[in-house]
Amino acid sequence: MVSQREPDPCFILRDELRSTVNFITEISHYEYGSYVATLHQNGHANFWSLSTRKLLKTFCPNPAAKTGSNVGLTWAYFLTSDSLLMLQSRSGHLYKCQLKFHPHTVDAWVVEELEIGYTAFCKCVLKEDVLMYPVEQPVNSLVGVRISEWKQDPLFIIPIEQTVGMIMCFAALSRANEDVMLLTGFENGSISILHQSRRSVTNIQLCDKQEASTINCIALNSDSSFAVCGSSGDVLYQVSVSQEFELTVVKKVNLVNSGISHISFRDDFRILATAGWDGRIRYFRSKDLKPLAVLTWHRESVYGLHFTDKLLLSGSKDGQIAAWDLFKER
C-alpha cells in the first residue's frame, strides 16, 4: 500500500567526504547479519550498519591512486559463502576483496587484482561462477571468465559490431540451459541478445535514432520473460523476451525529464524503482509499468538503488544515501 502523500526518507546516511554514490549493495554474515556497502566516485567503499545508521568502515582497494583521477568504484557483488566482495573500478581494474566481519565493523583487503583496461560506465555481471566484463581493446567485446581462474584464458569472448557503438549495460538471462545469454544495451539505442558462442541472436532498436539516446540500464524479472530498459532519453521501455529469444516492445512510459541511470526490482519482483538524472526516484508496478510514486528528496542525479527486505536505499551525486519505506504493507 502506497502512502497518499510523498514521504520523506526514514533516515539519511552521510559521510564527511560526500563523494558521489555510484552503487549500493548488501553484504551479510551468518552471525552478525547484514550491512550495506556503498561505492563512491572517490574510489572508496563504505560499509554501513542500518540498525545503528553509522559508518562502520571506509575501504579503498587502490590507495595508491591519485586523488581526482578516474578511480570511481562502479559495481560490486558479494559472495556470501566465501565472504568475498568483487569490485569494479573505472581505473580499469577488478578487485577480489576478502571481508572479515566483527560485531561492529568489517575489515577488508584485496586478495587479487585483474587489470581489464576498461574505464567507461558499463558494469560487470556475475552469473553463478562466471564473471563477465566489457573491454574496448583490441575490439569492443564482452569477456567471460571463471572467478577462480580469472587470469587464465577466458571461457568466451563476444565481439560487438561497430554499428551499435559502445556497450552501455547488459544482464544475464536466467534460463534452464547452461549457455550464457546476455541482454545487452548499446550506445545507438538498440538492445541485443548475445550468445556465448560469439553470435547475436536478435536485435531491436528501442530509441529513435534521431534522438541519439543510449540504453543506460537493463533489469530482468525473475524468469527473464521481460526486461525494463532505461535510456538517456525520456522513455522507459518494457520488453518481452520469448522462449525463442525474440524481443518485443510491449510498453513505453514517457517521463517528465530525460535520463535513467539504474533500475532495481523489489525482491518479490512486483515493484521496481528507477534512478533519474533529475534526482527523482520513480516507483512502478512491474507487470505493466503503472506509475505509483515519485520521490523528489535528492537534489542531484541518483545513480544507485537497492531494495533491502524492508527499505529502498538511494544514492546520489550529492554523496548522500536515503532510506525509504514507501510500502507499509505488501
Tab-separated table of C-alpha atoms in Angstrom:
chain	number	residue	atom	x	y	z
A	1	MET	CA	0.000	0.000	0.000
A	2	VAL	CA	1.425	3.374	-1.028
A	3	SER	CA	1.279	6.386	1.229
A	4	GLN	CA	-1.088	9.079	-0.114
A	5	ARG	CA	1.428	11.886	0.246
A	6	GLU	CA	5.022	11.837	-0.857
A	7	PRO	CA	7.051	10.607	2.120
A	8	ASP	CA	10.325	11.887	3.436
A	9	PRO	CA	13.193	9.421	3.819
A	10	CYS	CA	13.193	7.359	7.011
A	11	PHE	CA	16.798	8.393	7.567
A	12	ILE	CA	19.900	9.612	5.735
A	13	LEU	CA	23.393	8.105	5.703
A	14	ARG	CA	26.217	10.632	5.273
A	15	ASP	CA	29.972	10.563	5.465
A	16	GLU	CA	32.273	13.580	5.686
A	17	LEU	CA	33.595	13.382	2.117
A	18	ARG	CA	30.178	13.388	0.409
A	19	SER	CA	31.544	11.682	-2.702
A	20	THR	CA	29.093	10.674	-5.448
A	21	VAL	CA	27.377	7.350	-4.724
A	22	ASN	CA	27.658	5.069	-7.773
A	23	PHE	CA	26.330	1.746	-6.470
A	24	ILE	CA	24.684	0.166	-3.413
A	25	THR	CA	24.580	-3.487	-2.341
A	26	GLU	CA	24.266	-5.650	0.777
A	27	ILE	CA	26.898	-7.776	2.477
A	28	SER	CA	25.947	-10.305	5.127
A	29	HIS	CA	27.325	-12.656	7.762
A	30	TYR	CA	25.576	-15.648	9.328
A	31	GLU	CA	26.269	-14.353	12.849
A	32	TYR	CA	26.338	-10.566	12.549
A	33	GLY	CA	23.580	-10.048	9.976
A	34	SER	CA	23.502	-7.662	7.020
A	35	TYR	CA	25.415	-4.471	6.361
A	36	VAL	CA	25.249	-2.134	3.374
A	37	ALA	CA	28.142	-1.318	1.053
A	38	THR	CA	28.104	1.931	-0.929
A	39	LEU	CA	30.589	2.569	-3.745
A	40	HIS	CA	31.824	6.075	-4.391
A	41	GLN	CA	33.404	8.160	-7.134
A	42	ASN	CA	36.487	8.837	-4.983
A	43	GLY	CA	37.360	5.123	-5.082
A	44	HIS	CA	36.106	4.304	-1.580
A	45	ALA	CA	33.688	1.603	-0.462
A	46	ASN	CA	31.785	2.484	2.700
A	47	PHE	CA	30.283	-0.193	4.956
A	48	TRP	CA	27.207	0.874	6.958
A	49	SER	CA	25.005	-0.552	9.692
A	50	LEU	CA	21.320	0.140	9.029
A	51	SER	CA	20.392	-0.692	12.613
A	52	THR	CA	22.706	1.938	14.107
A	53	ARG	CA	22.780	4.111	10.955
A	54	LYS	CA	26.515	4.510	11.381
A	55	LEU	CA	29.508	4.230	9.069
A	56	LEU	CA	31.475	1.165	10.152
A	57	LYS	CA	34.454	1.260	7.830
A	58	THR	CA	35.825	3.012	4.756
A	59	PHE	CA	37.846	0.810	2.412
A	60	CYS	CA	39.920	1.848	-0.599
A	61	PRO	CA	41.091	-1.071	-2.777
A	62	ASN	CA	43.634	1.119	-4.563
A	63	PRO	CA	45.090	3.584	-2.037
A	64	ALA	CA	47.965	4.419	-4.417
A	65	ALA	CA	45.562	6.011	-6.918
A	66	LYS	CA	45.855	9.778	-7.209
A	67	THR	CA	43.084	11.897	-5.771
A	68	GLY	CA	40.886	13.208	-8.571
A	69	SER	CA	41.931	10.525	-11.044
A	70	ASN	CA	39.472	8.103	-12.632
A	71	VAL	CA	39.211	5.675	-9.698
A	72	GLY	CA	35.470	5.569	-9.026
A	73	LEU	CA	34.018	2.219	-7.953
A	74	THR	CA	31.034	1.312	-10.122
A	75	TRP	CA	29.912	-2.256	-9.324
A	76	ALA	CA	30.071	-4.830	-6.530
A	77	TYR	CA	28.925	-8.375	-5.885
A	78	PHE	CA	29.150	-10.177	-2.556
A	79	LEU	CA	29.869	-13.921	-2.486
A	80	THR	CA	28.364	-14.959	0.834
A	81	SER	CA	29.916	-18.424	1.063
A	82	ASP	CA	33.484	-17.099	0.882
A	83	SER	CA	32.897	-13.578	2.264
A	84	LEU	CA	34.417	-12.194	-0.932
A	85	LEU	CA	33.462	-8.802	-2.347
A	86	MET	CA	34.015	-8.294	-6.071
A	87	LEU	CA	34.636	-4.660	-7.052
A	88	GLN	CA	34.899	-2.878	-10.401
A	89	SER	CA	36.788	0.405	-10.754
A	90	ARG	CA	36.843	2.947	-13.556
A	91	SER	CA	40.618	2.797	-13.240
A	92	GLY	CA	40.305	-0.323	-15.420
A	93	HIS	CA	40.692	-2.856	-12.601
A	94	LEU	CA	38.646	-5.575	-10.956
A	95	TYR	CA	39.314	-6.416	-7.317
A	96	LYS	CA	38.637	-9.578	-5.351
A	97	CYS	CA	38.419	-8.498	-1.698
A	98	GLN	CA	38.282	-10.615	1.449
A	99	LEU	CA	35.929	-9.419	4.188
A	100	LYS	CA	36.193	-10.274	7.857
A	101	PHE	CA	33.160	-9.481	9.978
A	102	HIS	CA	33.146	-8.302	13.575
A	103	PRO	CA	30.244	-7.314	15.867
A	104	HIS	CA	30.503	-3.606	15.000
A	105	THR	CA	32.778	-3.328	11.986
A	106	VAL	CA	34.096	-5.027	8.840
A	107	ASP	CA	37.714	-5.481	7.768
A	108	ALA	CA	38.522	-5.680	4.051
A	109	TRP	CA	41.652	-6.267	1.992
A	110	VAL	CA	42.442	-7.032	-1.650
A	111	VAL	CA	43.483	-10.628	-2.304
A	112	GLU	CA	43.652	-10.475	-6.101
A	113	GLU	CA	43.505	-7.829	-8.804
A	114	LEU	CA	42.780	-8.062	-12.523
A	115	GLU	CA	43.547	-5.291	-14.995
A	116	ILE	CA	40.965	-5.202	-17.789
A	117	GLY	CA	41.692	-1.711	-19.142
A	118	TYR	CA	38.020	-0.759	-19.295
A	119	THR	CA	37.366	2.771	-17.978
A	120	ALA	CA	33.826	3.559	-19.187
A	121	PHE	CA	30.466	3.110	-17.442
A	122	CYS	CA	29.217	-0.423	-18.232
A	123	LYS	CA	29.015	-2.608	-15.125
A	124	CYS	CA	30.142	-6.215	-14.770
A	125	VAL	CA	27.684	-9.105	-14.405
A	126	LEU	CA	28.133	-12.294	-12.389
A	127	LYS	CA	26.140	-15.458	-13.209
A	128	GLU	CA	26.933	-18.369	-10.896
A	129	ASP	CA	30.739	-18.613	-11.089
A	130	VAL	CA	31.136	-16.792	-14.417
A	131	LEU	CA	32.181	-13.148	-14.266
A	132	MET	CA	31.515	-11.102	-17.399
A	133	TYR	CA	33.040	-7.719	-18.141
A	134	PRO	CA	33.368	-5.349	-21.107
A	135	VAL	CA	36.633	-4.495	-22.863
A	136	GLU	CA	37.374	-1.877	-25.508
A	137	GLN	CA	40.746	-3.118	-26.774
A	138	PRO	CA	41.656	-4.608	-29.177
A	139	VAL	CA	37.954	-4.602	-30.125
A	140	ASN	CA	34.726	-3.793	-28.299
A	141	SER	CA	33.809	-7.128	-26.628
A	142	LEU	CA	32.260	-8.913	-23.679
A	143	VAL	CA	34.553	-11.362	-21.875
A	144	GLY	CA	33.534	-14.249	-19.626
A	145	VAL	CA	35.883	-15.828	-17.053
A	146	ARG	CA	35.526	-18.125	-14.055
A	147	ILE	CA	36.085	-16.239	-10.814
A	148	SER	CA	38.561	-18.809	-9.562
A	149	GLU	CA	40.511	-18.693	-12.858
A	150	TRP	CA	40.041	-15.096	-13.975
A	151	LYS	CA	43.685	-14.641	-15.011
A	152	GLN	CA	43.611	-17.694	-17.276
A	153	ASP	CA	42.214	-17.865	-20.811
A	154	PRO	CA	38.599	-16.604	-20.981
A	155	LEU	CA	35.688	-19.013	-21.316
A	156	PHE	CA	34.380	-16.858	-24.145
A	157	ILE	CA	34.829	-13.516	-25.889
A	158	ILE	CA	31.840	-11.980	-27.685
A	159	PRO	CA	32.875	-9.286	-30.204
A	160	ILE	CA	30.442	-6.408	-30.690
A	161	GLU	CA	29.555	-4.937	-34.080
A	162	GLN	CA	30.865	-1.416	-34.574
A	163	THR	CA	27.491	-0.196	-35.866
A	164	VAL	CA	25.867	-0.363	-32.395
A	165	GLY	CA	28.581	1.673	-30.670
A	166	MET	CA	29.765	1.139	-27.096
A	167	ILE	CA	28.332	-1.456	-24.725
A	168	MET	CA	26.377	0.532	-22.135
A	169	CYS	CA	24.858	-2.242	-19.989
A	170	PHE	CA	23.966	-5.936	-20.005
A	171	ALA	CA	22.182	-8.575	-17.934
A	172	ALA	CA	22.322	-12.388	-17.921
A	173	LEU	CA	19.144	-14.251	-18.852
A	174	SER	CA	18.081	-16.934	-16.364
A	175	ARG	CA	17.050	-19.879	-18.497
A	176	ALA	CA	17.302	-23.652	-17.996
A	177	ASN	CA	20.195	-24.239	-20.376
A	178	GLU	CA	23.777	-23.737	-19.258
A	179	ASP	CA	24.756	-21.401	-22.092
A	180	VAL	CA	25.286	-17.738	-21.241
A	181	MET	CA	22.743	-15.454	-22.930
A	182	LEU	CA	23.160	-11.714	-22.395
A	183	LEU	CA	20.593	-8.986	-22.971
A	184	THR	CA	22.794	-6.053	-23.927
A	185	GLY	CA	22.132	-2.318	-24.377
A	186	PHE	CA	24.150	-0.160	-26.748
A	187	GLU	CA	25.173	3.396	-27.463
A	188	ASN	CA	22.949	3.600	-30.551
A	189	GLY	CA	19.764	2.929	-28.535
A	190	SER	CA	19.356	-0.727	-29.519
A	191	ILE	CA	19.326	-3.935	-27.468
A	192	SER	CA	20.520	-7.409	-28.458
A	193	ILE	CA	20.567	-10.907	-27.045
A	194	LEU	CA	24.115	-12.215	-27.339
A	195	HIS	CA	25.148	-15.870	-27.060
A	196	GLN	CA	28.454	-17.015	-25.614
A	197	SER	CA	29.222	-18.699	-28.947
A	198	ARG	CA	30.031	-15.208	-30.300
A	199	ARG	CA	26.784	-14.593	-32.099
A	200	SER	CA	23.921	-12.155	-31.835
A	201	VAL	CA	20.586	-13.949	-31.513
A	202	THR	CA	18.323	-10.944	-32.063
A	203	ASN	CA	18.452	-7.136	-32.079
A	204	ILE	CA	15.812	-4.408	-31.942
A	205	GLN	CA	16.041	-0.630	-31.954
A	206	LEU	CA	14.383	0.924	-28.896
A	207	CYS	CA	15.311	4.598	-29.070
A	208	ASP	CA	14.599	6.822	-32.040
A	209	LYS	CA	17.895	7.174	-33.904
A	210	GLN	CA	17.257	10.886	-34.405
A	211	GLU	CA	17.214	11.376	-30.629
A	212	ALA	CA	20.709	9.869	-30.237
A	213	SER	CA	19.690	8.215	-26.947
A	214	THR	CA	21.685	5.396	-25.357
A	215	ILE	CA	20.427	2.393	-23.356
A	216	ASN	CA	21.813	3.063	-19.883
A	217	CYS	CA	20.436	0.208	-17.782
A	218	ILE	CA	18.570	-3.102	-18.048
A	219	ALA	CA	16.750	-5.073	-15.342
A	220	LEU	CA	15.257	-8.537	-15.873
A	221	ASN	CA	12.369	-10.093	-13.938
A	222	SER	CA	12.798	-13.386	-12.074
A	223	ASP	CA	12.320	-15.725	-15.047
A	224	SER	CA	13.737	-13.349	-17.688
A	225	SER	CA	10.402	-13.225	-19.504
A	226	PHE	CA	10.573	-9.447	-19.672
A	227	ALA	CA	13.054	-6.641	-19.168
A	228	VAL	CA	12.754	-2.989	-18.275
A	229	CYS	CA	15.213	-0.682	-20.029
A	230	GLY	CA	16.173	2.872	-19.128
A	231	SER	CA	17.836	5.297	-21.502
A	232	SER	CA	19.409	8.725	-21.716
A	233	GLY	CA	16.121	9.862	-23.260
A	234	ASP	CA	12.721	10.434	-21.664
A	235	VAL	CA	11.194	6.977	-22.259
A	236	LEU	CA	11.162	3.834	-20.085
A	237	TYR	CA	10.709	0.585	-22.047
A	238	GLN	CA	9.210	-2.775	-21.139
A	239	VAL	CA	10.395	-5.544	-23.487
A	240	SER	CA	9.160	-9.131	-23.571
A	241	VAL	CA	11.655	-11.970	-24.086
A	242	SER	CA	10.104	-15.063	-25.657
A	243	GLN	CA	11.273	-18.653	-25.202
A	244	GLU	CA	12.709	-18.351	-28.725
A	245	PHE	CA	14.596	-15.214	-27.577
A	246	GLU	CA	12.527	-12.823	-29.643
A	247	LEU	CA	12.341	-9.264	-28.296
A	248	THR	CA	9.130	-7.227	-28.438
A	249	VAL	CA	8.421	-3.775	-27.009
A	250	VAL	CA	5.175	-4.111	-25.035
A	251	LYS	CA	5.069	-0.795	-23.159
A	252	LYS	CA	6.602	2.661	-23.279
A	253	VAL	CA	6.294	5.174	-20.456
A	254	ASN	CA	7.109	8.816	-21.134
A	255	LEU	CA	8.991	10.557	-18.340
A	256	VAL	CA	8.946	14.225	-17.397
A	257	ASN	CA	12.743	14.528	-17.637
A	258	SER	CA	15.424	12.608	-19.502
A	259	GLY	CA	17.899	10.097	-18.135
A	260	ILE	CA	17.578	6.864	-16.146
A	261	SER	CA	20.820	5.555	-14.642
A	262	HIS	CA	19.650	2.459	-12.737
A	263	ILE	CA	16.632	0.153	-12.351
A	264	SER	CA	16.034	-2.114	-9.349
A	265	PHE	CA	13.316	-4.713	-8.706
A	266	ARG	CA	11.966	-5.322	-5.232
A	267	ASP	CA	12.665	-8.876	-4.004
A	268	ASP	CA	9.165	-10.076	-4.969
A	269	PHE	CA	9.527	-8.514	-8.465
A	270	ARG	CA	6.102	-6.842	-8.155
A	271	ILE	CA	7.555	-3.347	-7.822
A	272	LEU	CA	10.509	-1.632	-9.458
A	273	ALA	CA	12.235	1.693	-8.921
A	274	THR	CA	14.228	3.865	-11.321
A	275	ALA	CA	17.055	6.298	-10.564
A	276	GLY	CA	16.769	9.548	-12.502
A	277	TRP	CA	19.292	12.100	-13.666
A	278	ASP	CA	16.773	14.671	-12.412
A	279	GLY	CA	17.224	13.439	-8.825
A	280	ARG	CA	13.855	11.679	-8.814
A	281	ILE	CA	13.127	8.105	-7.828
A	282	ARG	CA	10.117	6.656	-9.607
A	283	TYR	CA	8.148	3.621	-8.451
A	284	PHE	CA	6.285	1.449	-10.981
A	285	ARG	CA	4.189	-1.688	-10.870
A	286	SER	CA	6.355	-4.204	-12.672
A	287	LYS	CA	3.794	-6.065	-14.783
A	288	ASP	CA	2.505	-3.021	-16.671
A	289	LEU	CA	4.765	-0.096	-15.636
A	290	LYS	CA	1.891	1.676	-13.922
A	291	PRO	CA	3.384	4.726	-12.120
A	292	LEU	CA	2.938	4.505	-8.347
A	293	ALA	CA	5.003	7.300	-6.811
A	294	VAL	CA	7.729	9.866	-7.448
A	295	LEU	CA	10.218	10.725	-4.703
A	296	THR	CA	11.987	14.085	-5.027
A	297	TRP	CA	14.206	14.429	-1.937
A	298	HIS	CA	17.569	14.206	-3.781
A	299	ARG	CA	18.653	17.440	-5.452
A	300	GLU	CA	21.194	15.868	-7.807
A	301	SER	CA	21.257	12.816	-10.082
A	302	VAL	CA	20.523	9.453	-8.481
A	303	TYR	CA	22.869	6.644	-9.551
A	304	GLY	CA	22.454	3.844	-7.005
A	305	LEU	CA	19.327	1.935	-5.885
A	306	HIS	CA	18.970	-1.170	-3.753
A	307	PHE	CA	15.980	-2.865	-2.130
A	308	THR	CA	16.604	-4.487	1.240
A	309	ASP	CA	13.906	-6.670	2.787
A	310	LYS	CA	12.213	-3.569	4.250
A	311	LEU	CA	13.681	-0.452	2.632
A	312	LEU	CA	14.727	1.122	-0.636
A	313	LEU	CA	18.153	2.766	-0.483
A	314	SER	CA	19.043	5.502	-2.964
A	315	GLY	CA	22.461	7.051	-3.563
A	316	SER	CA	23.084	10.306	-5.364
A	317	LYS	CA	25.700	12.622	-6.807
A	318	ASP	CA	25.177	14.654	-3.626
A	319	GLY	CA	27.002	11.880	-1.727
A	320	GLN	CA	24.015	11.039	0.463
A	321	ILE	CA	22.165	7.730	0.875
A	322	ALA	CA	18.435	7.968	1.609
A	323	ALA	CA	16.391	5.123	3.116
A	324	TRP	CA	12.737	4.886	2.081
A	325	ASP	CA	9.816	2.860	3.444
A	326	LEU	CA	7.163	3.680	0.887
A	327	PHE	CA	5.149	0.472	1.114
A	328	LYS	CA	3.809	-0.108	4.611
A	329	GLU	CA	2.151	-3.392	3.594
A	330	ARG	CA	2.682	-5.955	0.864
